[in-house]
């Protein structure tokens, strides 16, 4: 196992992997699972240390050892958020605060992990009606927006609409427009502890969104951006002064 100082970040793509088994419409789009399509997109962008993990593996495939050896975790979940154990969710949150990058996709907005890190309800409006979506870049200089042009257009997607109940993001990278008239903050960054978080909206399970070139480019950009940096160590509690302090009378 190489170190995070290596130029090749270690990526773990986590997927609930239930729709693919239960809905033929989804397995037709993602025969090897959403996680495989995302992992293949990262490989196509030059990432060479990409592994996957799914809900029904022991400890959901996210043992302490796996998380300790992960620089960036990508999360897709929808119908089984409640089946993620509190213990594993807490373990992921602790790793993010300790510096692991986290990319939360689409319906992951309601995952235990994202809700705990945001501290808000994370609810939103939605509609499954083949809306066209245009994701406008609103932060052109940001590394996550590189190489996608002024906007990404998806011919059919689920609609997510404001209000999105999140804290004000540190940075807003994409703003989505939907043909039904709604808008949505669809690419948002957050810093929590030593960790970097990117929420990215697209990717409803019945659409081939994770095969789209622009979407794959954004996820690859985000994976590079979210790699832990050599940040200042976090320490808390009572401590001795760094200089000699004058005597004070109590
Ligand atoms: Zn969806």
mmCIF file of C-alpha atoms and ligand atoms in Angstrom:
data_model
loop_
_atom_site.group_PDB
_atom_site.id
_atom_site.type_symbol
_atom_site.label_atom_id
_atom_site.label_comp_id
_atom_site.label_asym_id
_atom_site.label_seq_id
_atom_site.Cartn_x
_atom_site.Cartn_y
_atom_site.Cartn_z
ATOM 1 C CA UNK A 1 0.000 0.000 0.000
ATOM 2 C CA UNK A 2 1.392 3.367 -0.972
ATOM 3 C CA UNK A 3 1.123 6.530 1.048
ATOM 4 C CA UNK A 4 -1.154 9.507 0.571
ATOM 5 C CA UNK A 5 1.949 11.543 -0.239
ATOM 6 C CA UNK A 6 2.135 9.415 -3.409
ATOM 7 C CA UNK A 7 0.838 11.203 -6.496
ATOM 8 C CA UNK A 8 -1.830 8.512 -6.830
ATOM 9 C CA UNK A 9 -4.639 9.151 -4.343
ATOM 10 C CA UNK A 10 -6.451 6.123 -2.943
ATOM 11 C CA UNK A 11 -10.132 6.384 -3.862
ATOM 12 C CA UNK A 12 -12.958 4.254 -2.445
ATOM 13 C CA UNK A 13 -16.288 4.389 -4.294
ATOM 14 C CA UNK A 14 -19.139 3.339 -1.985
ATOM 15 C CA UNK A 15 -22.548 2.364 -3.329
ATOM 16 C CA UNK A 16 -25.632 1.097 -1.580
ATOM 17 C CA UNK A 17 -26.082 -1.258 -4.604
ATOM 18 C CA UNK A 18 -29.743 -2.134 -4.050
ATOM 19 C CA UNK A 19 -31.625 -0.534 -6.974
ATOM 20 C CA UNK A 20 -29.413 -2.454 -9.407
ATOM 21 C CA UNK A 21 -30.612 -5.765 -7.916
ATOM 22 C CA UNK A 22 -34.265 -4.821 -7.539
ATOM 23 C CA UNK A 23 -35.132 -2.715 -10.589
ATOM 24 C CA UNK A 24 -34.421 -4.048 -14.125
ATOM 25 C CA UNK A 25 -34.586 -0.497 -15.452
ATOM 26 C CA UNK A 26 -31.608 0.393 -13.251
ATOM 27 C CA UNK A 27 -29.600 -2.765 -13.958
ATOM 28 C CA UNK A 28 -30.077 -2.097 -17.691
ATOM 29 C CA UNK A 29 -28.340 1.261 -17.235
ATOM 30 C CA UNK A 30 -25.764 0.071 -14.662
ATOM 31 C CA UNK A 31 -25.294 -3.697 -15.206
ATOM 32 C CA UNK A 32 -22.194 -3.726 -12.969
ATOM 33 C CA UNK A 33 -23.524 -1.197 -10.490
ATOM 34 C CA UNK A 34 -23.305 2.567 -10.144
ATOM 35 C CA UNK A 35 -20.039 2.157 -8.198
ATOM 36 C CA UNK A 36 -18.402 0.381 -11.161
ATOM 37 C CA UNK A 37 -19.414 3.141 -13.599
ATOM 38 C CA UNK A 38 -17.992 5.811 -11.277
ATOM 39 C CA UNK A 39 -14.793 3.802 -10.688
ATOM 40 C CA UNK A 40 -14.352 3.278 -14.451
ATOM 41 C CA UNK A 41 -14.739 7.023 -15.000
ATOM 42 C CA UNK A 42 -11.966 7.684 -12.492
ATOM 43 C CA UNK A 43 -9.718 5.081 -14.120
ATOM 44 C CA UNK A 44 -10.314 6.761 -17.489
ATOM 45 C CA UNK A 45 -9.069 9.991 -15.887
ATOM 46 C CA UNK A 46 -5.806 8.400 -14.767
ATOM 47 C CA UNK A 47 -6.610 7.321 -11.221
ATOM 48 C CA UNK A 48 -4.918 3.977 -10.623
ATOM 49 C CA UNK A 49 -5.858 3.235 -7.009
ATOM 50 C CA UNK A 50 -9.643 2.987 -7.133
ATOM 51 C CA UNK A 51 -11.548 0.398 -5.128
ATOM 52 C CA UNK A 52 -15.257 -0.087 -4.457
ATOM 53 C CA UNK A 53 -17.293 -1.007 -1.374
ATOM 54 C CA UNK A 54 -21.012 -1.724 -0.962
ATOM 55 C CA UNK A 55 -23.630 -1.754 1.789
ATOM 56 C CA UNK A 56 -24.088 -5.526 2.047
ATOM 57 C CA UNK A 57 -20.399 -6.288 2.592
ATOM 58 C CA UNK A 58 -19.315 -6.855 6.217
ATOM 59 C CA UNK A 59 -19.190 -3.442 7.945
ATOM 60 C CA UNK A 60 -20.548 -2.091 4.620
ATOM 61 C CA UNK A 61 -17.041 -2.558 3.194
ATOM 62 C CA UNK A 62 -15.878 0.383 5.313
ATOM 63 C CA UNK A 63 -13.726 -1.115 8.033
ATOM 64 C CA UNK A 64 -11.381 1.171 9.929
ATOM 65 C CA UNK A 65 -8.556 -0.310 7.874
ATOM 66 C CA UNK A 66 -10.263 0.533 4.575
ATOM 67 C CA UNK A 67 -11.027 4.094 5.720
ATOM 68 C CA UNK A 68 -7.511 4.628 7.051
ATOM 69 C CA UNK A 69 -6.196 3.637 3.607
ATOM 70 C CA UNK A 70 -8.658 5.908 1.753
ATOM 71 C CA UNK A 71 -7.772 9.458 0.727
ATOM 72 C CA UNK A 72 -11.128 10.232 -0.870
ATOM 73 C CA UNK A 73 -14.444 8.441 -0.295
ATOM 74 C CA UNK A 74 -17.236 8.778 -2.869
ATOM 75 C CA UNK A 75 -20.766 8.060 -1.575
ATOM 76 C CA UNK A 76 -23.918 7.002 -3.464
ATOM 77 C CA UNK A 77 -26.938 5.910 -1.414
ATOM 78 C CA UNK A 78 -30.696 6.338 -1.628
ATOM 79 C CA UNK A 79 -33.206 3.800 -0.357
ATOM 80 C CA UNK A 80 -31.229 2.213 2.466
ATOM 81 C CA UNK A 81 -29.724 5.148 4.356
ATOM 82 C CA UNK A 82 -31.239 3.737 7.566
ATOM 83 C CA UNK A 83 -29.431 0.428 7.070
ATOM 84 C CA UNK A 84 -26.023 2.084 7.331
ATOM 85 C CA UNK A 85 -25.036 1.338 10.907
ATOM 86 C CA UNK A 86 -24.545 4.253 13.275
ATOM 87 C CA UNK A 87 -21.118 2.829 14.096
ATOM 88 C CA UNK A 88 -19.903 2.888 10.478
ATOM 89 C CA UNK A 89 -21.463 6.318 9.866
ATOM 90 C CA UNK A 90 -19.632 7.688 12.921
ATOM 91 C CA UNK A 91 -16.397 6.098 11.705
ATOM 92 C CA UNK A 92 -16.726 7.804 8.302
ATOM 93 C CA UNK A 93 -17.531 11.177 9.890
ATOM 94 C CA UNK A 94 -14.477 10.867 12.174
ATOM 95 C CA UNK A 95 -12.231 10.101 9.192
ATOM 96 C CA UNK A 96 -13.562 13.132 7.308
ATOM 97 C CA UNK A 97 -12.862 15.378 10.314
ATOM 98 C CA UNK A 98 -9.393 13.810 10.409
ATOM 99 C CA UNK A 99 -8.734 14.764 6.786
ATOM 100 C CA UNK A 100 -10.257 12.194 4.399
ATOM 101 C CA UNK A 101 -11.949 13.810 1.403
ATOM 102 C CA UNK A 102 -15.651 13.054 0.837
ATOM 103 C CA UNK A 103 -17.698 13.378 -2.354
ATOM 104 C CA UNK A 104 -21.428 12.932 -1.755
ATOM 105 C CA UNK A 105 -23.478 12.249 -4.864
ATOM 106 C CA UNK A 106 -27.157 12.846 -5.646
ATOM 107 C CA UNK A 107 -29.490 11.161 -3.108
ATOM 108 C CA UNK A 108 -26.571 10.891 -0.677
ATOM 109 C CA UNK A 109 -27.886 14.273 0.552
ATOM 110 C CA UNK A 110 -30.019 12.253 2.994
ATOM 111 C CA UNK A 111 -27.247 9.878 4.144
ATOM 112 C CA UNK A 112 -26.398 9.706 7.841
ATOM 113 C CA UNK A 113 -22.855 10.792 7.032
ATOM 114 C CA UNK A 114 -23.817 13.940 5.069
ATOM 115 C CA UNK A 115 -26.552 14.988 7.502
ATOM 116 C CA UNK A 116 -24.195 14.657 10.468
ATOM 117 C CA UNK A 117 -21.497 16.676 8.728
ATOM 118 C CA UNK A 118 -23.962 19.406 7.667
ATOM 119 C CA UNK A 119 -25.986 19.570 10.896
ATOM 120 C CA UNK A 120 -29.158 20.489 8.980
ATOM 121 C CA UNK A 121 -32.132 18.551 7.578
ATOM 122 C CA UNK A 122 -30.691 18.381 4.008
ATOM 123 C CA UNK A 123 -34.190 18.069 2.478
ATOM 124 C CA UNK A 124 -35.093 19.382 -0.990
ATOM 125 C CA UNK A 125 -37.801 19.303 -3.693
ATOM 126 C CA UNK A 126 -37.760 16.492 -6.288
ATOM 127 C CA UNK A 127 -39.600 15.198 -9.356
ATOM 128 C CA UNK A 128 -38.965 12.166 -11.577
ATOM 129 C CA UNK A 129 -40.220 13.459 -14.920
ATOM 130 C CA UNK A 130 -37.304 13.520 -17.395
ATOM 131 C CA UNK A 131 -36.486 17.180 -16.849
ATOM 132 C CA UNK A 132 -33.593 18.557 -18.851
ATOM 133 C CA UNK A 133 -30.856 19.832 -16.494
ATOM 134 C CA UNK A 134 -28.251 22.476 -17.205
ATOM 135 C CA UNK A 135 -25.498 22.780 -14.572
ATOM 136 C CA UNK A 136 -24.036 26.270 -14.909
ATOM 137 C CA UNK A 137 -20.491 26.885 -13.677
ATOM 138 C CA UNK A 138 -20.693 29.794 -11.252
ATOM 139 C CA UNK A 139 -17.071 29.586 -9.972
ATOM 140 C CA UNK A 140 -15.014 29.367 -13.201
ATOM 141 C CA UNK A 141 -11.603 29.503 -11.485
ATOM 142 C CA UNK A 142 -12.325 26.564 -9.203
ATOM 143 C CA UNK A 143 -10.346 23.348 -9.915
ATOM 144 C CA UNK A 144 -13.554 21.288 -9.711
ATOM 145 C CA UNK A 145 -14.980 23.219 -12.692
ATOM 146 C CA UNK A 146 -11.978 22.776 -14.997
ATOM 147 C CA UNK A 147 -12.559 21.370 -18.468
ATOM 148 C CA UNK A 148 -16.351 21.377 -18.576
ATOM 149 C CA UNK A 149 -17.030 24.669 -20.377
ATOM 150 C CA UNK A 150 -19.720 27.127 -19.309
ATOM 151 C CA UNK A 151 -22.243 24.441 -18.428
ATOM 152 C CA UNK A 152 -23.002 20.721 -18.502
ATOM 153 C CA UNK A 153 -26.274 19.685 -20.127
ATOM 154 C CA UNK A 154 -28.081 16.454 -19.221
ATOM 155 C CA UNK A 155 -30.970 15.661 -21.553
ATOM 156 C CA UNK A 156 -32.968 13.843 -18.852
ATOM 157 C CA UNK A 157 -32.534 13.736 -15.073
ATOM 158 C CA UNK A 158 -34.514 13.767 -11.873
ATOM 159 C CA UNK A 159 -35.220 17.327 -10.727
ATOM 160 C CA UNK A 160 -33.924 18.577 -7.382
ATOM 161 C CA UNK A 161 -35.159 22.035 -6.426
ATOM 162 C CA UNK A 162 -34.529 24.742 -3.847
ATOM 163 C CA UNK A 163 -34.842 25.156 -1.053
ATOM 164 C CA UNK A 164 -31.979 22.728 -0.300
ATOM 165 C CA UNK A 165 -31.695 22.635 3.494
ATOM 166 C CA UNK A 166 -27.906 22.814 3.864
ATOM 167 C CA UNK A 167 -25.675 25.344 5.616
ATOM 168 C CA UNK A 168 -24.396 28.053 3.245
ATOM 169 C CA UNK A 169 -21.662 26.243 1.281
ATOM 170 C CA UNK A 170 -18.071 27.444 1.543
ATOM 171 C CA UNK A 171 -18.025 27.571 -2.256
ATOM 172 C CA UNK A 172 -20.782 27.206 -4.836
ATOM 173 C CA UNK A 173 -19.359 25.718 -8.048
ATOM 174 C CA UNK A 174 -22.492 24.700 -9.996
ATOM 175 C CA UNK A 175 -26.025 26.028 -10.107
ATOM 176 C CA UNK A 176 -28.571 23.823 -11.895
ATOM 177 C CA UNK A 177 -31.526 24.921 -14.004
ATOM 178 C CA UNK A 178 -34.310 22.434 -14.780
ATOM 179 C CA UNK A 179 -36.776 22.551 -17.660
ATOM 180 C CA UNK A 180 -39.657 22.474 -15.183
ATOM 181 C CA UNK A 181 -38.515 25.843 -13.857
ATOM 182 C CA UNK A 182 -36.638 25.061 -10.619
ATOM 183 C CA UNK A 183 -33.028 25.852 -9.713
ATOM 184 C CA UNK A 184 -30.674 24.031 -7.327
ATOM 185 C CA UNK A 185 -27.236 24.515 -5.781
ATOM 186 C CA UNK A 186 -25.823 21.394 -7.414
ATOM 187 C CA UNK A 187 -22.074 21.646 -6.700
ATOM 188 C CA UNK A 188 -21.104 22.775 -3.194
ATOM 189 C CA UNK A 189 -17.930 22.561 -1.116
ATOM 190 C CA UNK A 190 -17.660 22.427 2.661
ATOM 191 C CA UNK A 191 -14.672 22.194 5.034
ATOM 192 C CA UNK A 192 -15.253 20.151 8.170
ATOM 193 C CA UNK A 193 -12.334 19.647 10.564
ATOM 194 C CA UNK A 194 -9.351 18.801 8.342
ATOM 195 C CA UNK A 195 -11.569 17.288 5.631
ATOM 196 C CA UNK A 196 -12.865 18.621 2.342
ATOM 197 C CA UNK A 197 -16.396 17.747 1.211
ATOM 198 C CA UNK A 198 -17.983 18.172 -2.221
ATOM 199 C CA UNK A 199 -21.694 17.606 -2.785
ATOM 200 C CA UNK A 200 -22.595 16.963 -6.446
ATOM 201 C CA UNK A 201 -26.246 16.620 -7.429
ATOM 202 C CA UNK A 202 -26.599 14.576 -10.651
ATOM 203 C CA UNK A 203 -26.942 10.814 -10.795
ATOM 204 C CA UNK A 204 -30.453 9.431 -10.404
ATOM 205 C CA UNK A 205 -30.231 5.658 -10.799
ATOM 206 C CA UNK A 206 -32.407 5.333 -13.920
ATOM 207 C CA UNK A 207 -30.285 7.687 -16.061
ATOM 208 C CA UNK A 208 -26.800 7.010 -17.543
ATOM 209 C CA UNK A 209 -25.427 10.154 -15.869
ATOM 210 C CA UNK A 210 -22.212 8.547 -14.557
ATOM 211 C CA UNK A 211 -21.190 7.687 -18.140
ATOM 212 C CA UNK A 212 -21.475 11.353 -19.210
ATOM 213 C CA UNK A 213 -18.082 12.907 -20.070
ATOM 214 C CA UNK A 214 -18.717 16.190 -18.249
ATOM 215 C CA UNK A 215 -19.995 14.473 -15.104
ATOM 216 C CA UNK A 216 -16.992 12.127 -15.098
ATOM 217 C CA UNK A 217 -14.695 15.149 -15.510
ATOM 218 C CA UNK A 218 -16.239 16.882 -12.480
ATOM 219 C CA UNK A 219 -15.999 13.782 -10.274
ATOM 220 C CA UNK A 220 -12.340 13.319 -11.285
ATOM 221 C CA UNK A 221 -11.619 17.005 -10.611
ATOM 222 C CA UNK A 222 -13.342 16.741 -7.231
ATOM 223 C CA UNK A 223 -11.414 13.593 -6.301
ATOM 224 C CA UNK A 224 -8.141 15.453 -6.922
ATOM 225 C CA UNK A 225 -9.345 18.532 -5.032
ATOM 226 C CA UNK A 226 -10.514 16.511 -2.006
ATOM 227 C CA UNK A 227 -7.217 14.692 -1.422
ATOM 228 C CA UNK A 228 -5.996 15.462 2.119
ATOM 229 C CA UNK A 229 -3.505 18.289 2.325
ATOM 230 C CA UNK A 230 -0.683 18.505 4.860
ATOM 231 C CA UNK A 231 -2.877 20.573 7.117
ATOM 232 C CA UNK A 232 -2.002 21.873 10.566
ATOM 233 C CA UNK A 233 -2.660 19.204 13.207
ATOM 234 C CA UNK A 234 -5.781 19.800 15.244
ATOM 235 C CA UNK A 235 -5.268 19.790 19.005
ATOM 236 C CA UNK A 236 -7.685 20.788 21.724
ATOM 237 C CA UNK A 237 -7.852 21.337 25.462
ATOM 238 C CA UNK A 238 -5.679 22.892 28.110
ATOM 239 C CA UNK A 239 -2.105 23.709 27.080
ATOM 240 C CA UNK A 240 1.071 25.328 28.372
ATOM 241 C CA UNK A 241 2.079 28.750 26.930
ATOM 242 C CA UNK A 242 4.761 28.927 24.205
ATOM 243 C CA UNK A 243 6.437 31.923 25.926
ATOM 244 C CA UNK A 244 7.207 32.725 29.540
ATOM 245 C CA UNK A 245 4.238 34.677 30.824
ATOM 246 C CA UNK A 246 4.550 37.447 33.444
ATOM 247 C CA UNK A 247 3.604 36.469 36.971
ATOM 248 C CA UNK A 248 0.069 37.501 37.742
ATOM 249 C CA UNK A 249 -1.495 37.984 41.109
ATOM 250 C CA UNK A 250 -4.602 35.864 41.453
HETATM 251 ZN ZN1 LIG B 1 -32.750 10.113 -7.453
#
